[in-house]
Amino acid sequence: TVDVNGSVTTTGASGFASNGTSFDNTGGAIDTSGGTGGITIDHSGAVTVAASLTSAAGSVVINSTGSTVAVSAAVETTTGAVTVDSDGGTTISVAGSITTTGAGGTVSLGVTGAGAISTAGNITTANETVRIARAVSLTGTITIDTDTGAGDIDFDDAATINDDGLGPWNLILTAGAGAVSFGDTEAAGNGRIGGTQAIGNLDITSAGNVSFFSTGNAAAAANVTIGSGTAAGAVDINGAITTTGATGFSSEGTSST
C-alpha cells in the first residue's frame, strides 16, 4: 500500500514510479515537470488519484491490474502521453480533467484493462489522438477537444456510450481536422450511443470526418449536431439515429452516407 500525504516533486529522468497493492495520493500532488521523467502508478489494488499529477515530457500511467481507478484531480502533461486503465472500473470526476499541451501528448482510456469507464472529466490535447476503448457511462457533461489539427477522437467497438440515468448529460467533441469515430468496424452495437440510456446532446463541433459504425441502431440522444462550429467532412452513418429534443438532427459536411 502506498499512501502519499505530502507533495512529491522530482527533477530527474526517472520521475515518480509506484508499484504495490493500493495507492492513494489524496494528501499530496505529484509533479515531475522539472525533469524529463514521468509518473507511473501501476498497482494491483484500488488506485485513488485525488491530488494533481503534473508531468512535462514524461508519460503519465495510471493502472490497476486487479481493482479500480478513481481520478478526482487534474492530470496534466506537455508532450507526455496519458494512459488510464483498470480491470475493475475507472471513475473520473468533473475535477479529474486530463490535459496535454504538446506533440506526443495522446490520451488513452481503457486500452488494456477490461474495466468500464464512468466519467464527468474533460479531455484536451494539442492535435493529438484521444482513444477510449471500454464502455462509457457519462456522469456529467464532458468535452473532448483535440484542437484544430489532426487529432482523432476514437471510441473503439467496445466503447459504447450511455447516460448514467441522472442526466441527461451532453457529449461535446471537437476534433478539428481529425476524425471522430464511434466504433472501428461495422456491426450491431459497435460504438453505439444511448443503447441502454439515451444521452443529452451529442455535439460534434468540428471533425475531418465522422463515422457511426453501429448497424441497426447507432445513437439515441436528445439532439445530434455535427459541424456546429466548423463544417465536418464526410459523415458516415450505418445505423438509425433517434432524437427526442427540439433541435433533432443537424449535419454540415462534405458528404453523407
PDB file of C-alpha atoms in Angstrom:
ATOM      1  CA  THR A   1       0.000   0.000   0.000  1.00  0.00           C
ATOM      2  CA  VAL A   2       1.264   3.449  -0.956  1.00  0.00           C
ATOM      3  CA  ASP A   3      -0.271   6.463   0.791  1.00  0.00           C
ATOM      4  CA  VAL A   4       1.046   9.873  -0.287  1.00  0.00           C
ATOM      5  CA  ASN A   5       0.243  12.595   2.262  1.00  0.00           C
ATOM      6  CA  GLY A   6       2.504  15.389   1.051  1.00  0.00           C
ATOM      7  CA  SER A   7       3.588  16.798  -2.277  1.00  0.00           C
ATOM      8  CA  VAL A   8       6.250  14.964  -4.277  1.00  0.00           C
ATOM      9  CA  THR A   9       8.474  16.859  -6.715  1.00  0.00           C
ATOM     10  CA  THR A  10      11.171  15.344  -8.921  1.00  0.00           C
ATOM     11  CA  THR A  11      13.662  16.909 -11.330  1.00  0.00           C
ATOM     12  CA  GLY A  12      15.394  13.877 -12.812  1.00  0.00           C
ATOM     13  CA  ALA A  13      14.978  11.471 -15.694  1.00  0.00           C
ATOM     14  CA  SER A  14      13.167   8.735 -13.760  1.00  0.00           C
ATOM     15  CA  GLY A  15      10.384  10.858 -12.298  1.00  0.00           C
ATOM     16  CA  PHE A  16       7.950   9.060  -9.984  1.00  0.00           C
ATOM     17  CA  ALA A  17       7.099   5.348 -10.084  1.00  0.00           C
ATOM     18  CA  SER A  18       4.962   3.371  -7.668  1.00  0.00           C
ATOM     19  CA  ASN A  19       4.043  -0.319  -7.578  1.00  0.00           C
ATOM     20  CA  GLY A  20       2.159  -2.291  -4.947  1.00  0.00           C
ATOM     21  CA  THR A  21      -1.381  -3.097  -3.878  1.00  0.00           C
ATOM     22  CA  SER A  22      -3.441   0.048  -3.212  1.00  0.00           C
ATOM     23  CA  PHE A  23      -2.420   3.657  -3.932  1.00  0.00           C
ATOM     24  CA  ASP A  24      -3.831   6.937  -2.604  1.00  0.00           C
ATOM     25  CA  ASN A  25      -2.328  10.406  -3.059  1.00  0.00           C
ATOM     26  CA  THR A  26      -5.191  12.346  -1.510  1.00  0.00           C
ATOM     27  CA  GLY A  27      -2.710  14.263   0.608  1.00  0.00           C
ATOM     28  CA  GLY A  28      -0.090  15.055  -1.997  1.00  0.00           C
ATOM     29  CA  ALA A  29       0.262  16.311  -5.555  1.00  0.00           C
ATOM     30  CA  ILE A  30       2.973  14.719  -7.691  1.00  0.00           C
ATOM     31  CA  ASP A  31       4.990  16.946 -10.040  1.00  0.00           C
ATOM     32  CA  THR A  32       7.780  15.699 -12.310  1.00  0.00           C
ATOM     33  CA  SER A  33       7.675  18.620 -14.741  1.00  0.00           C
ATOM     34  CA  GLY A  34      11.033  19.931 -13.549  1.00  0.00           C
ATOM     35  CA  GLY A  35      12.751  16.970 -15.206  1.00  0.00           C
ATOM     36  CA  THR A  36      12.196  14.563 -18.068  1.00  0.00           C
ATOM     37  CA  GLY A  37      10.722  11.749 -16.012  1.00  0.00           C
ATOM     38  CA  GLY A  38       7.076  10.784 -15.992  1.00  0.00           C
ATOM     39  CA  ILE A  39       4.628   9.393 -13.452  1.00  0.00           C
ATOM     40  CA  THR A  40       3.822   5.687 -13.277  1.00  0.00           C
ATOM     41  CA  ILE A  41       1.237   4.377 -10.824  1.00  0.00           C
ATOM     42  CA  ASP A  42       0.892   0.652 -11.504  1.00  0.00           C
ATOM     43  CA  HIS A  43      -0.849  -1.238  -8.691  1.00  0.00           C
ATOM     44  CA  SER A  44      -2.886  -4.382  -8.238  1.00  0.00           C
ATOM     45  CA  GLY A  45      -5.349  -2.848  -5.783  1.00  0.00           C
ATOM     46  CA  ALA A  46      -7.533   0.248  -5.776  1.00  0.00           C
ATOM     47  CA  VAL A  47      -5.851   3.384  -7.130  1.00  0.00           C
ATOM     48  CA  THR A  48      -7.069   6.781  -5.917  1.00  0.00           C
ATOM     49  CA  VAL A  49      -5.731   9.909  -7.599  1.00  0.00           C
ATOM     50  CA  ALA A  50      -7.174  12.751  -5.535  1.00  0.00           C
ATOM     51  CA  ALA A  51      -4.367  15.297  -5.890  1.00  0.00           C
ATOM     52  CA  SER A  52      -2.929  16.570  -9.144  1.00  0.00           C
ATOM     53  CA  LEU A  53      -0.414  14.765 -11.352  1.00  0.00           C
ATOM     54  CA  THR A  54       1.827  17.018 -13.451  1.00  0.00           C
ATOM     55  CA  SER A  55       4.494  15.973 -15.922  1.00  0.00           C
ATOM     56  CA  ALA A  56       6.280  17.541 -18.872  1.00  0.00           C
ATOM     57  CA  ALA A  57       7.801  15.208 -21.484  1.00  0.00           C
ATOM     58  CA  GLY A  58       7.330  12.141 -19.315  1.00  0.00           C
ATOM     59  CA  SER A  59       4.242   9.995 -19.732  1.00  0.00           C
ATOM     60  CA  VAL A  60       1.602   9.518 -17.033  1.00  0.00           C
ATOM     61  CA  VAL A  61       0.395   5.950 -16.496  1.00  0.00           C
ATOM     62  CA  ILE A  62      -2.412   5.190 -14.031  1.00  0.00           C
ATOM     63  CA  ASN A  63      -3.233   1.491 -13.815  1.00  0.00           C
ATOM     64  CA  SER A  64      -4.891  -1.034 -11.542  1.00  0.00           C
ATOM     65  CA  THR A  65      -4.451  -4.588 -12.732  1.00  0.00           C
ATOM     66  CA  GLY A  66      -6.901  -6.080 -10.243  1.00  0.00           C
ATOM     67  CA  SER A  67      -9.180  -3.364  -8.943  1.00  0.00           C
ATOM     68  CA  THR A  68     -10.493   0.139  -9.622  1.00  0.00           C
ATOM     69  CA  VAL A  69      -9.106   3.544 -10.528  1.00  0.00           C
ATOM     70  CA  ALA A  70     -10.663   6.798  -9.264  1.00  0.00           C
ATOM     71  CA  VAL A  71      -9.382  10.127 -10.611  1.00  0.00           C
ATOM     72  CA  SER A  72     -10.696  13.281  -8.943  1.00  0.00           C
ATOM     73  CA  ALA A  73      -7.832  15.709  -9.601  1.00  0.00           C
ATOM     74  CA  ALA A  74      -6.265  17.203 -12.701  1.00  0.00           C
ATOM     75  CA  VAL A  75      -3.764  15.237 -14.779  1.00  0.00           C
ATOM     76  CA  GLU A  76      -1.513  17.417 -16.949  1.00  0.00           C
ATOM     77  CA  THR A  77       1.470  16.944 -19.242  1.00  0.00           C
ATOM     78  CA  THR A  78       3.107  18.818 -22.080  1.00  0.00           C
ATOM     79  CA  THR A  79       4.355  16.182 -24.553  1.00  0.00           C
ATOM     80  CA  GLY A  80       3.875  13.159 -22.319  1.00  0.00           C
ATOM     81  CA  ALA A  81       1.150  10.659 -23.164  1.00  0.00           C
ATOM     82  CA  VAL A  82      -1.539   9.854 -20.588  1.00  0.00           C
ATOM     83  CA  THR A  83      -2.851   6.304 -20.113  1.00  0.00           C
ATOM     84  CA  VAL A  84      -5.554   5.293 -17.624  1.00  0.00           C
ATOM     85  CA  ASP A  85      -6.503   1.627 -17.222  1.00  0.00           C
ATOM     86  CA  SER A  86      -8.188  -0.692 -14.753  1.00  0.00           C
ATOM     87  CA  ASP A  87      -9.650  -4.164 -14.581  1.00  0.00           C
ATOM     88  CA  GLY A  88     -12.320  -3.244 -12.046  1.00  0.00           C
ATOM     89  CA  GLY A  89     -13.628   0.029 -13.462  1.00  0.00           C
ATOM     90  CA  THR A  90     -12.420   3.613 -13.839  1.00  0.00           C
ATOM     91  CA  THR A  91     -14.223   6.634 -12.380  1.00  0.00           C
ATOM     92  CA  ILE A  92     -13.242  10.158 -13.434  1.00  0.00           C
ATOM     93  CA  SER A  93     -14.937  13.076 -11.704  1.00  0.00           C
ATOM     94  CA  VAL A  94     -15.520  16.557 -13.074  1.00  0.00           C
ATOM     95  CA  ALA A  95     -12.320  17.645 -11.297  1.00  0.00           C
ATOM     96  CA  GLY A  96     -10.352  14.852 -12.965  1.00  0.00           C
ATOM     97  CA  SER A  97      -9.686  16.676 -16.220  1.00  0.00           C
ATOM     98  CA  ILE A  98      -6.877  15.397 -18.443  1.00  0.00           C
ATOM     99  CA  THR A  99      -4.838  17.940 -20.403  1.00  0.00           C
ATOM    100  CA  THR A 100      -1.819  17.584 -22.674  1.00  0.00           C
ATOM    101  CA  THR A 101      -0.380  20.613 -24.424  1.00  0.00           C
ATOM    102  CA  GLY A 102       2.305  19.366 -26.828  1.00  0.00           C
ATOM    103  CA  ALA A 103       3.144  16.971 -29.639  1.00  0.00           C
ATOM    104  CA  GLY A 104       3.050  13.374 -28.448  1.00  0.00           C
ATOM    105  CA  GLY A 105       0.507  14.032 -25.725  1.00  0.00           C
ATOM    106  CA  THR A 106      -2.006  11.350 -26.653  1.00  0.00           C
ATOM    107  CA  VAL A 107      -4.677  10.204 -24.184  1.00  0.00           C
ATOM    108  CA  SER A 108      -5.870   6.590 -23.866  1.00  0.00           C
ATOM    109  CA  LEU A 109      -8.542   5.200 -21.563  1.00  0.00           C
ATOM    110  CA  GLY A 110      -9.228   1.504 -21.079  1.00  0.00           C
ATOM    111  CA  VAL A 111      -6.964   0.158 -23.811  1.00  0.00           C
ATOM    112  CA  THR A 112      -5.537  -2.694 -21.720  1.00  0.00           C
ATOM    113  CA  GLY A 113      -7.787  -3.144 -18.689  1.00  0.00           C
ATOM    114  CA  ALA A 114     -11.278  -4.579 -19.017  1.00  0.00           C
ATOM    115  CA  GLY A 115     -12.965  -2.137 -16.622  1.00  0.00           C
ATOM    116  CA  ALA A 116     -15.775   0.146 -17.777  1.00  0.00           C
ATOM    117  CA  ILE A 117     -15.375   3.927 -17.564  1.00  0.00           C
ATOM    118  CA  SER A 118     -17.632   6.355 -15.700  1.00  0.00           C
ATOM    119  CA  THR A 119     -16.654   9.924 -16.440  1.00  0.00           C
ATOM    120  CA  ALA A 120     -17.514  13.575 -15.990  1.00  0.00           C
ATOM    121  CA  GLY A 121     -13.992  14.785 -16.781  1.00  0.00           C
ATOM    122  CA  ASN A 122     -12.951  16.805 -19.822  1.00  0.00           C
ATOM    123  CA  ILE A 123     -10.032  15.798 -22.049  1.00  0.00           C
ATOM    124  CA  THR A 124      -7.920  18.302 -24.003  1.00  0.00           C
ATOM    125  CA  THR A 125      -4.952  17.709 -26.311  1.00  0.00           C
ATOM    126  CA  ALA A 126      -2.952  19.792 -28.789  1.00  0.00           C
ATOM    127  CA  ASN A 127      -3.748  17.953 -32.041  1.00  0.00           C
ATOM    128  CA  GLU A 128      -3.143  14.520 -30.505  1.00  0.00           C
ATOM    129  CA  THR A 129      -5.427  11.485 -30.537  1.00  0.00           C
ATOM    130  CA  VAL A 130      -7.836  10.565 -27.761  1.00  0.00           C
ATOM    131  CA  ARG A 131      -8.740   6.872 -27.699  1.00  0.00           C
ATOM    132  CA  ILE A 132     -11.403   5.331 -25.462  1.00  0.00           C
ATOM    133  CA  ALA A 133     -11.603   1.550 -25.588  1.00  0.00           C
ATOM    134  CA  ARG A 134     -14.202   0.481 -22.991  1.00  0.00           C
ATOM    135  CA  ALA A 135     -17.858   1.118 -22.271  1.00  0.00           C
ATOM    136  CA  VAL A 136     -18.507   4.677 -21.114  1.00  0.00           C
ATOM    137  CA  SER A 137     -21.134   5.964 -18.699  1.00  0.00           C
ATOM    138  CA  LEU A 138     -21.495   9.747 -18.679  1.00  0.00           C
ATOM    139  CA  THR A 139     -21.846  11.037 -15.118  1.00  0.00           C
ATOM    140  CA  GLY A 140     -21.672  14.660 -16.244  1.00  0.00           C
ATOM    141  CA  THR A 141     -21.442  16.726 -19.406  1.00  0.00           C
ATOM    142  CA  ILE A 142     -17.981  16.276 -20.907  1.00  0.00           C
ATOM    143  CA  THR A 143     -15.927  17.919 -23.628  1.00  0.00           C
ATOM    144  CA  ILE A 144     -13.186  16.172 -25.578  1.00  0.00           C
ATOM    145  CA  ASP A 145     -11.144  18.703 -27.560  1.00  0.00           C
ATOM    146  CA  THR A 146      -8.159  17.782 -29.743  1.00  0.00           C
ATOM    147  CA  ASP A 147      -7.715  21.319 -31.110  1.00  0.00           C
ATOM    148  CA  THR A 148      -7.763  22.300 -34.806  1.00  0.00           C
ATOM    149  CA  GLY A 149      -5.249  19.812 -36.261  1.00  0.00           C
ATOM    150  CA  ALA A 150      -5.317  16.104 -36.988  1.00  0.00           C
ATOM    151  CA  GLY A 151      -6.080  14.784 -33.519  1.00  0.00           C
ATOM    152  CA  ASP A 152      -8.601  11.952 -33.800  1.00  0.00           C
ATOM    153  CA  ILE A 153     -11.277  11.102 -31.245  1.00  0.00           C
ATOM    154  CA  ASP A 154     -11.703   7.335 -31.384  1.00  0.00           C
ATOM    155  CA  PHE A 155     -14.253   5.261 -29.476  1.00  0.00           C
ATOM    156  CA  ASP A 156     -13.408   1.578 -30.023  1.00  0.00           C
ATOM    157  CA  ASP A 157     -16.016  -1.072 -30.887  1.00  0.00           C
ATOM    158  CA  ALA A 158     -16.417  -1.885 -27.177  1.00  0.00           C
ATOM    159  CA  ALA A 159     -16.721   1.777 -26.200  1.00  0.00           C
ATOM    160  CA  THR A 160     -20.473   2.139 -26.111  1.00  0.00           C
ATOM    161  CA  ILE A 161     -21.661   5.417 -24.593  1.00  0.00           C
ATOM    162  CA  ASN A 162     -24.626   5.794 -22.237  1.00  0.00           C
ATOM    163  CA  ASP A 163     -26.009   8.309 -19.769  1.00  0.00           C
ATOM    164  CA  ASP A 164     -25.889   7.257 -16.123  1.00  0.00           C
ATOM    165  CA  GLY A 165     -29.604   7.979 -15.801  1.00  0.00           C
ATOM    166  CA  LEU A 166     -29.078  11.104 -13.711  1.00  0.00           C
ATOM    167  CA  GLY A 167     -28.560  13.474 -16.635  1.00  0.00           C
ATOM    168  CA  PRO A 168     -29.209  13.811 -19.420  1.00  0.00           C
ATOM    169  CA  TRP A 169     -25.554  14.648 -19.907  1.00  0.00           C
ATOM    170  CA  ASN A 170     -24.084  16.119 -23.080  1.00  0.00           C
ATOM    171  CA  LEU A 171     -21.094  14.864 -25.065  1.00  0.00           C
ATOM    172  CA  ILE A 172     -19.225  17.655 -26.876  1.00  0.00           C
ATOM    173  CA  LEU A 173     -16.467  16.682 -29.307  1.00  0.00           C
ATOM    174  CA  THR A 174     -14.045  18.977 -31.134  1.00  0.00           C
ATOM    175  CA  ALA A 175     -11.584  17.198 -33.421  1.00  0.00           C
ATOM    176  CA  GLY A 176     -10.529  19.959 -35.812  1.00  0.00           C
ATOM    177  CA  ALA A 177      -9.197  18.156 -38.892  1.00  0.00           C
ATOM    178  CA  GLY A 178      -9.150  14.830 -37.052  1.00  0.00           C
ATOM    179  CA  ALA A 179     -11.655  12.023 -37.378  1.00  0.00           C
ATOM    180  CA  VAL A 180     -14.414  11.221 -34.894  1.00  0.00           C
ATOM    181  CA  SER A 181     -15.348   7.548 -34.875  1.00  0.00           C
ATOM    182  CA  PHE A 182     -17.877   5.628 -32.815  1.00  0.00           C
ATOM    183  CA  GLY A 183     -16.617   2.076 -33.287  1.00  0.00           C
ATOM    184  CA  ASP A 184     -13.997   0.768 -35.681  1.00  0.00           C
ATOM    185  CA  THR A 185     -15.858  -1.859 -37.718  1.00  0.00           C
ATOM    186  CA  GLU A 186     -19.428  -2.089 -38.966  1.00  0.00           C
ATOM    187  CA  ALA A 187     -21.514  -4.346 -36.711  1.00  0.00           C
ATOM    188  CA  ALA A 188     -24.532  -4.069 -34.467  1.00  0.00           C
ATOM    189  CA  GLY A 189     -23.696  -2.300 -31.227  1.00  0.00           C
ATOM    190  CA  ASN A 190     -20.144  -1.240 -32.081  1.00  0.00           C
ATOM    191  CA  GLY A 191     -19.596   2.179 -30.542  1.00  0.00           C
ATOM    192  CA  ARG A 192     -23.342   2.566 -30.051  1.00  0.00           C
ATOM    193  CA  ILE A 193     -24.554   5.681 -28.241  1.00  0.00           C
ATOM    194  CA  GLY A 194     -27.542   5.530 -25.892  1.00  0.00           C
ATOM    195  CA  GLY A 195     -28.227   1.840 -26.321  1.00  0.00           C
ATOM    196  CA  THR A 196     -29.378   1.415 -22.728  1.00  0.00           C
ATOM    197  CA  GLN A 197     -29.774   5.067 -21.660  1.00  0.00           C
ATOM    198  CA  ALA A 198     -30.013   7.944 -24.122  1.00  0.00           C
ATOM    199  CA  ILE A 199     -27.574  10.799 -23.601  1.00  0.00           C
ATOM    200  CA  GLY A 200     -28.286  14.517 -23.734  1.00  0.00           C
ATOM    201  CA  ASN A 201     -26.937  16.410 -26.717  1.00  0.00           C
ATOM    202  CA  LEU A 202     -24.252  14.937 -28.953  1.00  0.00           C
ATOM    203  CA  ASP A 203     -22.447  17.963 -30.367  1.00  0.00           C
ATOM    204  CA  ILE A 204     -19.549  17.399 -32.765  1.00  0.00           C
ATOM    205  CA  THR A 205     -18.334  20.938 -33.303  1.00  0.00           C
ATOM    206  CA  SER A 206     -15.649  20.065 -35.874  1.00  0.00           C
ATOM    207  CA  ALA A 207     -14.127  16.984 -37.465  1.00  0.00           C
ATOM    208  CA  GLY A 208     -12.327  15.909 -40.614  1.00  0.00           C
ATOM    209  CA  ASN A 209     -14.894  13.129 -40.871  1.00  0.00           C
ATOM    210  CA  VAL A 210     -17.426  11.417 -38.616  1.00  0.00           C
ATOM    211  CA  SER A 211     -18.303   7.699 -38.575  1.00  0.00           C
ATOM    212  CA  PHE A 212     -21.041   5.856 -36.687  1.00  0.00           C
ATOM    213  CA  PHE A 213     -20.155   2.167 -37.122  1.00  0.00           C
ATOM    214  CA  SER A 214     -23.045   0.572 -35.236  1.00  0.00           C
ATOM    215  CA  THR A 215     -25.578  -1.009 -37.585  1.00  0.00           C
ATOM    216  CA  GLY A 216     -29.237  -1.308 -36.657  1.00  0.00           C
ATOM    217  CA  ASN A 217     -29.189   1.489 -34.093  1.00  0.00           C
ATOM    218  CA  ALA A 218     -26.298   3.935 -33.929  1.00  0.00           C
ATOM    219  CA  ALA A 219     -27.289   6.673 -31.485  1.00  0.00           C
ATOM    220  CA  ALA A 220     -30.040   7.841 -29.145  1.00  0.00           C
ATOM    221  CA  ALA A 221     -29.725  11.389 -27.825  1.00  0.00           C
ATOM    222  CA  ALA A 222     -31.767  14.472 -27.117  1.00  0.00           C
ATOM    223  CA  ASN A 223     -30.241  16.224 -30.129  1.00  0.00           C
ATOM    224  CA  VAL A 224     -27.399  15.402 -32.524  1.00  0.00           C
ATOM    225  CA  THR A 225     -25.445  18.186 -34.186  1.00  0.00           C
ATOM    226  CA  ILE A 226     -22.486  17.570 -36.497  1.00  0.00           C
ATOM    227  CA  GLY A 227     -20.414  20.537 -37.614  1.00  0.00           C
ATOM    228  CA  SER A 228     -21.895  23.120 -35.260  1.00  0.00           C
ATOM    229  CA  GLY A 229     -18.645  25.097 -35.102  1.00  0.00           C
ATOM    230  CA  THR A 230     -16.889  24.266 -38.366  1.00  0.00           C
ATOM    231  CA  ALA A 231     -18.460  22.074 -41.020  1.00  0.00           C
ATOM    232  CA  ALA A 232     -17.327  18.472 -40.791  1.00  0.00           C
ATOM    233  CA  GLY A 233     -16.011  16.406 -43.681  1.00  0.00           C
ATOM    234  CA  ALA A 234     -17.667  13.164 -44.731  1.00  0.00           C
ATOM    235  CA  VAL A 235     -20.329  11.812 -42.367  1.00  0.00           C
ATOM    236  CA  ASP A 236     -20.891   8.041 -42.467  1.00  0.00           C
ATOM    237  CA  ILE A 237     -23.926   6.679 -40.571  1.00  0.00           C
ATOM    238  CA  ASN A 238     -24.517   2.931 -40.564  1.00  0.00           C
ATOM    239  CA  GLY A 239     -27.445   2.701 -38.153  1.00  0.00           C
ATOM    240  CA  ALA A 240     -30.514   4.598 -37.025  1.00  0.00           C
ATOM    241  CA  ILE A 241     -30.163   7.834 -35.062  1.00  0.00           C
ATOM    242  CA  THR A 242     -33.035   8.706 -32.708  1.00  0.00           C
ATOM    243  CA  THR A 243     -33.538  12.127 -31.099  1.00  0.00           C
ATOM    244  CA  THR A 244     -36.157  13.412 -28.682  1.00  0.00           C
ATOM    245  CA  GLY A 245     -35.240  17.088 -28.400  1.00  0.00           C
ATOM    246  CA  ALA A 246     -36.354  20.300 -30.065  1.00  0.00           C
ATOM    247  CA  THR A 247     -33.386  20.578 -32.406  1.00  0.00           C
ATOM    248  CA  GLY A 248     -33.332  16.995 -33.631  1.00  0.00           C
ATOM    249  CA  PHE A 249     -30.587  16.067 -36.076  1.00  0.00           C
ATOM    250  CA  SER A 250     -28.363  18.514 -37.943  1.00  0.00           C
ATOM    251  CA  SER A 251     -25.303  17.750 -40.051  1.00  0.00           C
ATOM    252  CA  GLU A 252     -22.975  20.016 -42.027  1.00  0.00           C
ATOM    253  CA  GLY A 253     -20.155  18.475 -44.034  1.00  0.00           C
ATOM    254  CA  THR A 254     -18.907  17.483 -47.442  1.00  0.00           C
ATOM    255  CA  SER A 255     -20.836  14.227 -47.916  1.00  0.00           C
ATOM    256  CA  SER A 256     -23.161  11.923 -46.010  1.00  0.00           C
ATOM    257  CA  THR A 257     -23.852   8.209 -46.348  1.00  0.00           C
TER     258      THR A 257
END
